[in-house]
Amino acid sequence: MTIDLSSFTPWASLSGGILIGIAAAMFILLNGRIAGISGILGGLLTPQKGDIVWRALFIAGMVLAPTAWLLTAPLPDMQIDASYPWLIVAGLIVGISTRYGSGCTSGHGVCGISRLSPRSIVATLAFMFSGFVTVYIIRHLIGM
Amino acid sequence: MNKHFVSAFVTGLIFGIGLLVSGMANPDKVLSFLDIAGAWDPSLAFVMGGAIAVGAIAFTFVKGRTHSLWGEPLRLPGKKDLDQRLIMGNLGFGIGWGLAGFCPGPALVAFGTGAPKAIVFVMAMIAGMAIYEVIEKSRTKAVN
């Protein structure tokens, strides 16, 4: 293992993480809900009365974040190397499996671990593990 | 306007800005974090660390309460069992995450930049969530 110090951004990442934590804290303290993105988005596909607007507004806030950012600074680097077919396959897998597994990086990884939920700790270990293995296979075994 | 709607929007916005600051909205950086056998960029561990440190304070505060500060019922996941759905779902999610470097939150933020590849990923992800709902519906029908 070698650490890539040139792209290591501990302070920016810690600050961003703190903002994410503040968002998760606000949502449970004020709205009484878990800020889990896959659950909030997925819930819009089976709309229930009185359960639509807050979901749509939360998603709108996330989607408008880059626009708000652009009011003060140019957007940070964003590099998407995956090809279109690859992105479609990855998107389908992420969509199906986050709903099947009741959460993603935000709901399990941030909120779940923050409240020491055993299910979320197991979930986070599972997706971290398969994420590491997938990248290892693609980059070092297949060599893509 | 209902204050809960405002807080949902603001939470989504802060969450999205946190993802931009942290570097998580950049799939290239996410994949460098998942590539522990290559030139490893450990930054994203700092995102999780920062978010959990703040989140833990809020979730500890609400422990034992039934309502949020605004009087909303606290909706915390009640499931306790480490079932096959949780484990298979999250192993699957990690594969999708490792294929493209996108998880649901960062994908929505990237979608908001208008990047065509992010739009395609989000469309596929929503299609995946819809496929999940169709499968679930037919499963529950089969059980009944």
mmCIF file of C-alpha atoms in Angstrom:
data_model
loop_
_atom_site.group_PDB
_atom_site.id
_atom_site.type_symbol
_atom_site.label_atom_id
_atom_site.label_comp_id
_atom_site.label_asym_id
_atom_site.label_seq_id
_atom_site.Cartn_x
_atom_site.Cartn_y
_atom_site.Cartn_z
ATOM 1 C CA MET A 1 0.000 0.000 0.000
ATOM 2 C CA THR A 2 1.272 3.461 -0.921
ATOM 3 C CA ILE A 3 -0.475 6.628 0.154
ATOM 4 C CA ASP A 4 -1.014 9.162 -2.612
ATOM 5 C CA LEU A 5 -0.023 12.307 -0.700
ATOM 6 C CA SER A 6 -0.475 14.586 -3.732
ATOM 7 C CA SER A 7 -4.245 14.056 -3.772
ATOM 8 C CA PHE A 8 -4.699 13.548 -0.020
ATOM 9 C CA THR A 9 -7.067 16.289 1.281
ATOM 10 C CA PRO A 10 -7.574 15.591 4.996
ATOM 11 C CA TRP A 11 -8.773 19.091 5.940
ATOM 12 C CA ALA A 12 -11.212 19.586 3.078
ATOM 13 C CA SER A 13 -12.564 16.078 3.594
ATOM 14 C CA LEU A 14 -12.883 16.535 7.347
ATOM 15 C CA SER A 15 -14.664 19.900 6.849
ATOM 16 C CA GLY A 16 -17.011 18.393 4.253
ATOM 17 C CA GLY A 17 -17.660 15.481 6.588
ATOM 18 C CA ILE A 18 -18.533 17.887 9.403
ATOM 19 C CA LEU A 19 -21.043 19.649 7.112
ATOM 20 C CA ILE A 20 -22.578 16.273 6.239
ATOM 21 C CA GLY A 21 -22.746 15.501 9.965
ATOM 22 C CA ILE A 22 -24.456 18.850 10.625
ATOM 23 C CA ALA A 23 -27.039 18.028 7.935
ATOM 24 C CA ALA A 24 -27.684 14.576 9.429
ATOM 25 C CA ALA A 25 -27.929 16.148 12.914
ATOM 26 C CA MET A 26 -30.359 18.849 11.767
ATOM 27 C CA PHE A 27 -32.608 16.327 10.109
ATOM 28 C CA ILE A 28 -32.976 14.046 13.105
ATOM 29 C CA LEU A 29 -33.208 16.947 15.606
ATOM 30 C CA LEU A 30 -35.785 18.974 13.637
ATOM 31 C CA ASN A 31 -37.630 16.606 11.300
ATOM 32 C CA GLY A 32 -37.100 13.461 13.357
ATOM 33 C CA ARG A 33 -35.847 11.555 10.340
ATOM 34 C CA ILE A 34 -32.734 9.774 9.118
ATOM 35 C CA ALA A 35 -30.937 11.605 6.314
ATOM 36 C CA GLY A 36 -30.556 8.517 4.136
ATOM 37 C CA ILE A 37 -30.426 9.503 0.484
ATOM 38 C CA SER A 38 -31.435 6.203 -1.136
ATOM 39 C CA GLY A 39 -34.440 5.909 1.189
ATOM 40 C CA ILE A 40 -35.545 9.526 0.686
ATOM 41 C CA LEU A 41 -35.267 9.234 -3.108
ATOM 42 C CA GLY A 42 -36.700 5.697 -3.300
ATOM 43 C CA GLY A 43 -39.728 6.738 -1.229
ATOM 44 C CA LEU A 44 -40.739 9.088 -4.041
ATOM 45 C CA LEU A 45 -41.353 6.091 -6.296
ATOM 46 C CA THR A 46 -44.190 4.828 -4.096
ATOM 47 C CA PRO A 47 -45.687 8.199 -3.139
ATOM 48 C CA GLN A 48 -47.797 8.318 0.026
ATOM 49 C CA LYS A 49 -49.996 11.267 0.870
ATOM 50 C CA GLY A 50 -48.190 13.827 3.081
ATOM 51 C CA ASP A 51 -44.880 12.131 2.415
ATOM 52 C CA ILE A 52 -43.904 13.637 -0.915
ATOM 53 C CA VAL A 53 -43.042 17.321 -0.477
ATOM 54 C CA TRP A 54 -40.294 16.990 2.149
ATOM 55 C CA ARG A 55 -38.624 14.233 0.113
ATOM 56 C CA ALA A 56 -38.755 16.297 -3.080
ATOM 57 C CA LEU A 57 -37.404 19.373 -1.270
ATOM 58 C CA PHE A 58 -34.535 17.440 0.318
ATOM 59 C CA ILE A 59 -33.543 16.053 -3.101
ATOM 60 C CA ALA A 60 -33.933 19.526 -4.646
ATOM 61 C CA GLY A 61 -31.557 20.938 -2.014
ATOM 62 C CA MET A 62 -28.931 18.338 -2.923
ATOM 63 C CA VAL A 63 -29.323 18.862 -6.661
ATOM 64 C CA LEU A 64 -29.116 22.649 -6.245
ATOM 65 C CA ALA A 65 -25.960 22.478 -4.089
ATOM 66 C CA PRO A 66 -23.634 22.967 -7.101
ATOM 67 C CA THR A 67 -25.682 25.989 -8.208
ATOM 68 C CA ALA A 68 -25.417 27.543 -4.735
ATOM 69 C CA TRP A 69 -21.700 26.764 -4.733
ATOM 70 C CA LEU A 70 -21.236 28.532 -8.079
ATOM 71 C CA LEU A 71 -22.460 31.776 -6.524
ATOM 72 C CA THR A 72 -19.191 31.992 -4.588
ATOM 73 C CA ALA A 73 -16.579 29.796 -6.294
ATOM 74 C CA PRO A 74 -15.929 27.613 -9.338
ATOM 75 C CA LEU A 75 -16.944 23.964 -8.860
ATOM 76 C CA PRO A 76 -14.279 21.554 -7.573
ATOM 77 C CA ASP A 77 -12.822 18.914 -9.909
ATOM 78 C CA MET A 78 -15.167 16.165 -10.953
ATOM 79 C CA GLN A 79 -13.790 13.377 -13.070
ATOM 80 C CA ILE A 80 -16.030 10.530 -14.242
ATOM 81 C CA ASP A 81 -13.907 7.927 -16.025
ATOM 82 C CA ALA A 82 -16.564 5.216 -16.375
ATOM 83 C CA SER A 83 -18.096 4.760 -19.850
ATOM 84 C CA TYR A 84 -21.839 5.215 -20.450
ATOM 85 C CA PRO A 85 -22.709 1.471 -20.520
ATOM 86 C CA TRP A 86 -20.626 1.007 -17.366
ATOM 87 C CA LEU A 87 -22.472 3.896 -15.651
ATOM 88 C CA ILE A 88 -25.840 2.399 -16.582
ATOM 89 C CA VAL A 89 -24.894 -0.996 -15.130
ATOM 90 C CA ALA A 90 -23.463 0.631 -11.983
ATOM 91 C CA GLY A 91 -26.527 2.868 -11.574
ATOM 92 C CA LEU A 92 -28.943 -0.039 -11.888
ATOM 93 C CA ILE A 93 -26.968 -2.065 -9.324
ATOM 94 C CA VAL A 94 -26.773 0.867 -6.888
ATOM 95 C CA GLY A 95 -30.500 1.594 -7.280
ATOM 96 C CA ILE A 96 -31.709 -1.966 -6.739
ATOM 97 C CA SER A 97 -29.273 -2.928 -4.001
ATOM 98 C CA THR A 98 -29.521 0.198 -1.839
ATOM 99 C CA ARG A 99 -33.291 -0.331 -1.632
ATOM 100 C CA TYR A 100 -32.841 -4.059 -1.022
ATOM 101 C CA GLY A 101 -30.249 -3.416 1.698
ATOM 102 C CA SER A 102 -32.272 -0.552 3.288
ATOM 103 C CA GLY A 103 -29.690 2.181 2.825
ATOM 104 C CA CYS A 104 -26.445 3.500 1.457
ATOM 105 C CA THR A 105 -23.388 5.476 2.531
ATOM 106 C CA SER A 106 -25.511 8.171 4.185
ATOM 107 C CA GLY A 107 -28.241 6.176 5.938
ATOM 108 C CA HIS A 108 -26.049 3.264 7.068
ATOM 109 C CA GLY A 109 -22.550 4.763 6.879
ATOM 110 C CA VAL A 110 -23.190 8.143 8.513
ATOM 111 C CA CYS A 111 -26.500 8.035 10.418
ATOM 112 C CA GLY A 112 -26.465 4.325 11.265
ATOM 113 C CA ILE A 113 -22.938 4.304 12.651
ATOM 114 C CA SER A 114 -23.624 7.593 14.502
ATOM 115 C CA ARG A 115 -26.408 5.855 16.397
ATOM 116 C CA LEU A 116 -24.386 2.628 16.757
ATOM 117 C CA SER A 117 -26.962 0.524 14.911
ATOM 118 C CA PRO A 118 -25.582 -3.037 14.577
ATOM 119 C CA ARG A 119 -27.411 -3.457 11.253
ATOM 120 C CA SER A 120 -25.796 -0.330 9.835
ATOM 121 C CA ILE A 121 -22.334 -1.270 11.087
ATOM 122 C CA VAL A 122 -22.651 -4.645 9.338
ATOM 123 C CA ALA A 123 -24.066 -2.931 6.231
ATOM 124 C CA THR A 124 -21.168 -0.449 6.104
ATOM 125 C CA LEU A 125 -18.586 -3.221 6.508
ATOM 126 C CA ALA A 126 -20.337 -5.126 3.698
ATOM 127 C CA PHE A 127 -20.421 -2.308 1.147
ATOM 128 C CA MET A 128 -16.906 -1.133 2.022
ATOM 129 C CA PHE A 129 -15.614 -4.673 1.610
ATOM 130 C CA SER A 130 -17.259 -5.245 -1.764
ATOM 131 C CA GLY A 131 -16.268 -1.743 -2.911
ATOM 132 C CA PHE A 132 -12.593 -2.475 -2.141
ATOM 133 C CA VAL A 133 -12.813 -5.919 -3.794
ATOM 134 C CA THR A 134 -14.556 -4.552 -6.907
ATOM 135 C CA VAL A 135 -11.933 -1.849 -7.459
ATOM 136 C CA TYR A 136 -9.155 -4.350 -6.786
ATOM 137 C CA ILE A 137 -10.535 -6.750 -9.407
ATOM 138 C CA ILE A 138 -11.079 -4.013 -11.994
ATOM 139 C CA ARG A 139 -7.778 -2.193 -11.537
ATOM 140 C CA HIS A 140 -5.360 -4.912 -10.539
ATOM 141 C CA LEU A 141 -6.688 -8.249 -11.792
ATOM 142 C CA ILE A 142 -8.392 -7.226 -15.048
ATOM 143 C CA GLY A 143 -6.277 -4.085 -15.354
ATOM 144 C CA MET A 144 -8.926 -1.769 -16.765
ATOM 145 C CA MET B 1 -44.554 27.573 4.065
ATOM 146 C CA ASN B 2 -44.263 24.699 6.516
ATOM 147 C CA LYS B 3 -41.011 24.949 8.493
ATOM 148 C CA HIS B 4 -40.386 21.225 8.073
ATOM 149 C CA PHE B 5 -40.281 21.722 4.339
ATOM 150 C CA VAL B 6 -37.754 24.540 4.708
ATOM 151 C CA SER B 7 -35.540 22.421 6.960
ATOM 152 C CA ALA B 8 -35.732 19.489 4.504
ATOM 153 C CA PHE B 9 -34.537 21.740 1.690
ATOM 154 C CA VAL B 10 -31.792 23.365 3.790
ATOM 155 C CA THR B 11 -30.623 19.958 5.065
ATOM 156 C CA GLY B 12 -30.358 18.678 1.484
ATOM 157 C CA LEU B 13 -28.440 21.806 0.495
ATOM 158 C CA ILE B 14 -25.948 21.563 3.390
ATOM 159 C CA PHE B 15 -25.542 17.844 2.751
ATOM 160 C CA GLY B 16 -24.827 18.529 -0.923
ATOM 161 C CA ILE B 17 -22.336 21.306 -0.174
ATOM 162 C CA GLY B 18 -20.634 19.012 2.353
ATOM 163 C CA LEU B 19 -20.270 16.368 -0.358
ATOM 164 C CA LEU B 20 -18.714 18.959 -2.715
ATOM 165 C CA VAL B 21 -16.300 20.254 -0.053
ATOM 166 C CA SER B 22 -15.290 16.737 0.991
ATOM 167 C CA GLY B 23 -14.378 15.507 -2.491
ATOM 168 C CA MET B 24 -16.989 12.734 -2.447
ATOM 169 C CA ALA B 25 -18.851 14.215 -5.417
ATOM 170 C CA ASN B 26 -15.785 13.368 -7.512
ATOM 171 C CA PRO B 27 -15.935 9.666 -8.565
ATOM 172 C CA ASP B 28 -12.227 9.675 -9.403
ATOM 173 C CA LYS B 29 -11.427 10.523 -5.767
ATOM 174 C CA VAL B 30 -13.880 7.927 -4.441
ATOM 175 C CA LEU B 31 -12.248 5.229 -6.586
ATOM 176 C CA SER B 32 -8.788 6.303 -5.350
ATOM 177 C CA PHE B 33 -10.078 5.749 -1.819
ATOM 178 C CA LEU B 34 -11.412 2.300 -2.727
ATOM 179 C CA ASP B 35 -8.117 1.373 -4.432
ATOM 180 C CA ILE B 36 -6.129 0.324 -1.371
ATOM 181 C CA ALA B 37 -3.693 -1.706 -3.480
ATOM 182 C CA GLY B 38 -2.843 1.266 -5.706
ATOM 183 C CA ALA B 39 -1.890 4.857 -4.889
ATOM 184 C CA TRP B 40 -4.306 5.103 -1.984
ATOM 185 C CA ASP B 41 -6.051 8.372 -1.127
ATOM 186 C CA PRO B 42 -7.361 7.950 2.449
ATOM 187 C CA SER B 43 -9.235 11.300 2.410
ATOM 188 C CA LEU B 44 -12.707 9.786 2.438
ATOM 189 C CA ALA B 45 -12.065 8.154 5.787
ATOM 190 C CA PHE B 46 -11.901 11.743 7.101
ATOM 191 C CA VAL B 47 -15.310 12.470 5.571
ATOM 192 C CA MET B 48 -16.831 9.546 7.437
ATOM 193 C CA GLY B 49 -14.957 10.473 10.612
ATOM 194 C CA GLY B 50 -16.117 14.099 10.575
ATOM 195 C CA ALA B 51 -19.704 13.231 9.723
ATOM 196 C CA ILE B 52 -19.988 10.507 12.367
ATOM 197 C CA ALA B 53 -18.372 12.677 15.068
ATOM 198 C CA VAL B 54 -21.070 15.344 14.607
ATOM 199 C CA GLY B 55 -23.892 12.892 13.888
ATOM 200 C CA ALA B 56 -23.128 10.894 17.043
ATOM 201 C CA ILE B 57 -23.764 13.976 19.218
ATOM 202 C CA ALA B 58 -27.229 14.439 17.698
ATOM 203 C CA PHE B 59 -28.187 10.775 17.812
ATOM 204 C CA THR B 60 -27.021 10.509 21.420
ATOM 205 C CA PHE B 61 -29.143 13.565 22.245
ATOM 206 C CA VAL B 62 -32.328 12.046 20.763
ATOM 207 C CA LYS B 63 -31.770 8.671 22.432
ATOM 208 C CA GLY B 64 -34.760 7.805 24.581
ATOM 209 C CA ARG B 65 -36.835 10.661 23.162
ATOM 210 C CA THR B 66 -39.971 10.059 21.150
ATOM 211 C CA HIS B 67 -40.175 13.401 19.380
ATOM 212 C CA SER B 68 -37.850 15.825 17.609
ATOM 213 C CA LEU B 69 -37.218 19.366 18.911
ATOM 214 C CA TRP B 70 -40.012 20.495 16.590
ATOM 215 C CA GLY B 71 -42.401 17.888 17.968
ATOM 216 C CA GLU B 72 -42.211 15.513 15.029
ATOM 217 C CA PRO B 73 -42.316 11.808 15.925
ATOM 218 C CA LEU B 74 -38.811 10.320 15.731
ATOM 219 C CA ARG B 75 -38.751 7.816 12.911
ATOM 220 C CA LEU B 76 -35.807 5.544 13.622
ATOM 221 C CA PRO B 77 -35.451 2.185 11.878
ATOM 222 C CA GLY B 78 -36.845 -0.525 14.139
ATOM 223 C CA LYS B 79 -35.375 -3.572 12.443
ATOM 224 C CA LYS B 80 -32.742 -5.372 14.479
ATOM 225 C CA ASP B 81 -32.002 -8.604 12.611
ATOM 226 C CA LEU B 82 -28.909 -9.024 10.460
ATOM 227 C CA ASP B 83 -30.782 -10.716 7.646
ATOM 228 C CA GLN B 84 -29.757 -11.866 4.206
ATOM 229 C CA ARG B 85 -31.394 -8.839 2.558
ATOM 230 C CA LEU B 86 -29.197 -6.459 4.546
ATOM 231 C CA ILE B 87 -25.979 -8.304 3.799
ATOM 232 C CA MET B 88 -26.646 -9.203 0.143
ATOM 233 C CA GLY B 89 -28.051 -5.742 -0.556
ATOM 234 C CA ASN B 90 -25.036 -3.951 0.836
ATOM 235 C CA LEU B 91 -22.510 -6.302 -0.772
ATOM 236 C CA GLY B 92 -24.319 -5.532 -4.034
ATOM 237 C CA PHE B 93 -24.269 -1.805 -3.356
ATOM 238 C CA GLY B 94 -20.498 -1.886 -2.845
ATOM 239 C CA ILE B 95 -20.066 -3.540 -6.263
ATOM 240 C CA GLY B 96 -22.064 -0.770 -7.959
ATOM 241 C CA TRP B 97 -20.171 1.859 -5.958
ATOM 242 C CA GLY B 98 -16.816 0.358 -6.971
ATOM 243 C CA LEU B 99 -17.789 0.144 -10.661
ATOM 244 C CA ALA B 100 -18.386 3.872 -11.152
ATOM 245 C CA GLY B 101 -17.392 5.659 -7.926
ATOM 246 C CA PHE B 102 -20.896 7.017 -7.366
ATOM 247 C CA CYS B 103 -23.168 6.398 -4.385
ATOM 248 C CA PRO B 104 -26.663 7.980 -4.291
ATOM 249 C CA GLY B 105 -25.926 11.342 -2.565
ATOM 250 C CA PRO B 106 -22.847 12.331 -4.561
ATOM 251 C CA ALA B 107 -24.607 11.174 -7.745
ATOM 252 C CA LEU B 108 -27.454 13.633 -7.101
ATOM 253 C CA VAL B 109 -24.979 16.455 -6.478
ATOM 254 C CA ALA B 110 -23.079 15.583 -9.669
ATOM 255 C CA PHE B 111 -26.454 15.464 -11.480
ATOM 256 C CA GLY B 112 -26.928 19.056 -10.337
ATOM 257 C CA THR B 113 -23.768 20.126 -12.168
ATOM 258 C CA GLY B 114 -25.416 19.019 -15.402
ATOM 259 C CA ALA B 115 -22.629 16.540 -16.228
ATOM 260 C CA PRO B 116 -24.160 14.158 -18.836
ATOM 261 C CA LYS B 117 -22.499 11.085 -17.311
ATOM 262 C CA ALA B 118 -23.915 11.901 -13.875
ATOM 263 C CA ILE B 119 -27.387 12.386 -15.386
ATOM 264 C CA VAL B 120 -27.166 8.948 -17.036
ATOM 265 C CA PHE B 121 -26.028 7.356 -13.751
ATOM 266 C CA VAL B 122 -28.881 8.957 -11.775
ATOM 267 C CA MET B 123 -31.462 7.888 -14.380
ATOM 268 C CA ALA B 124 -30.158 4.300 -14.198
ATOM 269 C CA MET B 125 -30.162 4.440 -10.390
ATOM 270 C CA ILE B 126 -33.794 5.609 -10.292
ATOM 271 C CA ALA B 127 -34.673 2.881 -12.822
ATOM 272 C CA GLY B 128 -32.972 0.389 -10.484
ATOM 273 C CA MET B 129 -35.048 1.649 -7.556
ATOM 274 C CA ALA B 130 -38.196 1.286 -9.675
ATOM 275 C CA ILE B 131 -37.208 -2.281 -10.635
ATOM 276 C CA TYR B 132 -36.826 -3.023 -6.916
ATOM 277 C CA GLU B 133 -40.373 -1.764 -6.242
ATOM 278 C CA VAL B 134 -41.778 -3.929 -9.067
ATOM 279 C CA ILE B 135 -39.969 -7.021 -7.747
ATOM 280 C CA GLU B 136 -41.156 -6.322 -4.192
ATOM 281 C CA LYS B 137 -44.747 -5.895 -5.366
ATOM 282 C CA SER B 138 -44.749 -9.209 -7.226
ATOM 283 C CA ARG B 139 -43.079 -10.910 -4.257
ATOM 284 C CA THR B 140 -45.681 -9.740 -1.754
ATOM 285 C CA LYS B 141 -48.433 -10.705 -4.217
ATOM 286 C CA ALA B 142 -46.928 -14.193 -4.488
ATOM 287 C CA VAL B 143 -46.846 -14.503 -0.672
ATOM 288 C CA ASN B 144 -50.465 -13.415 -0.331
#
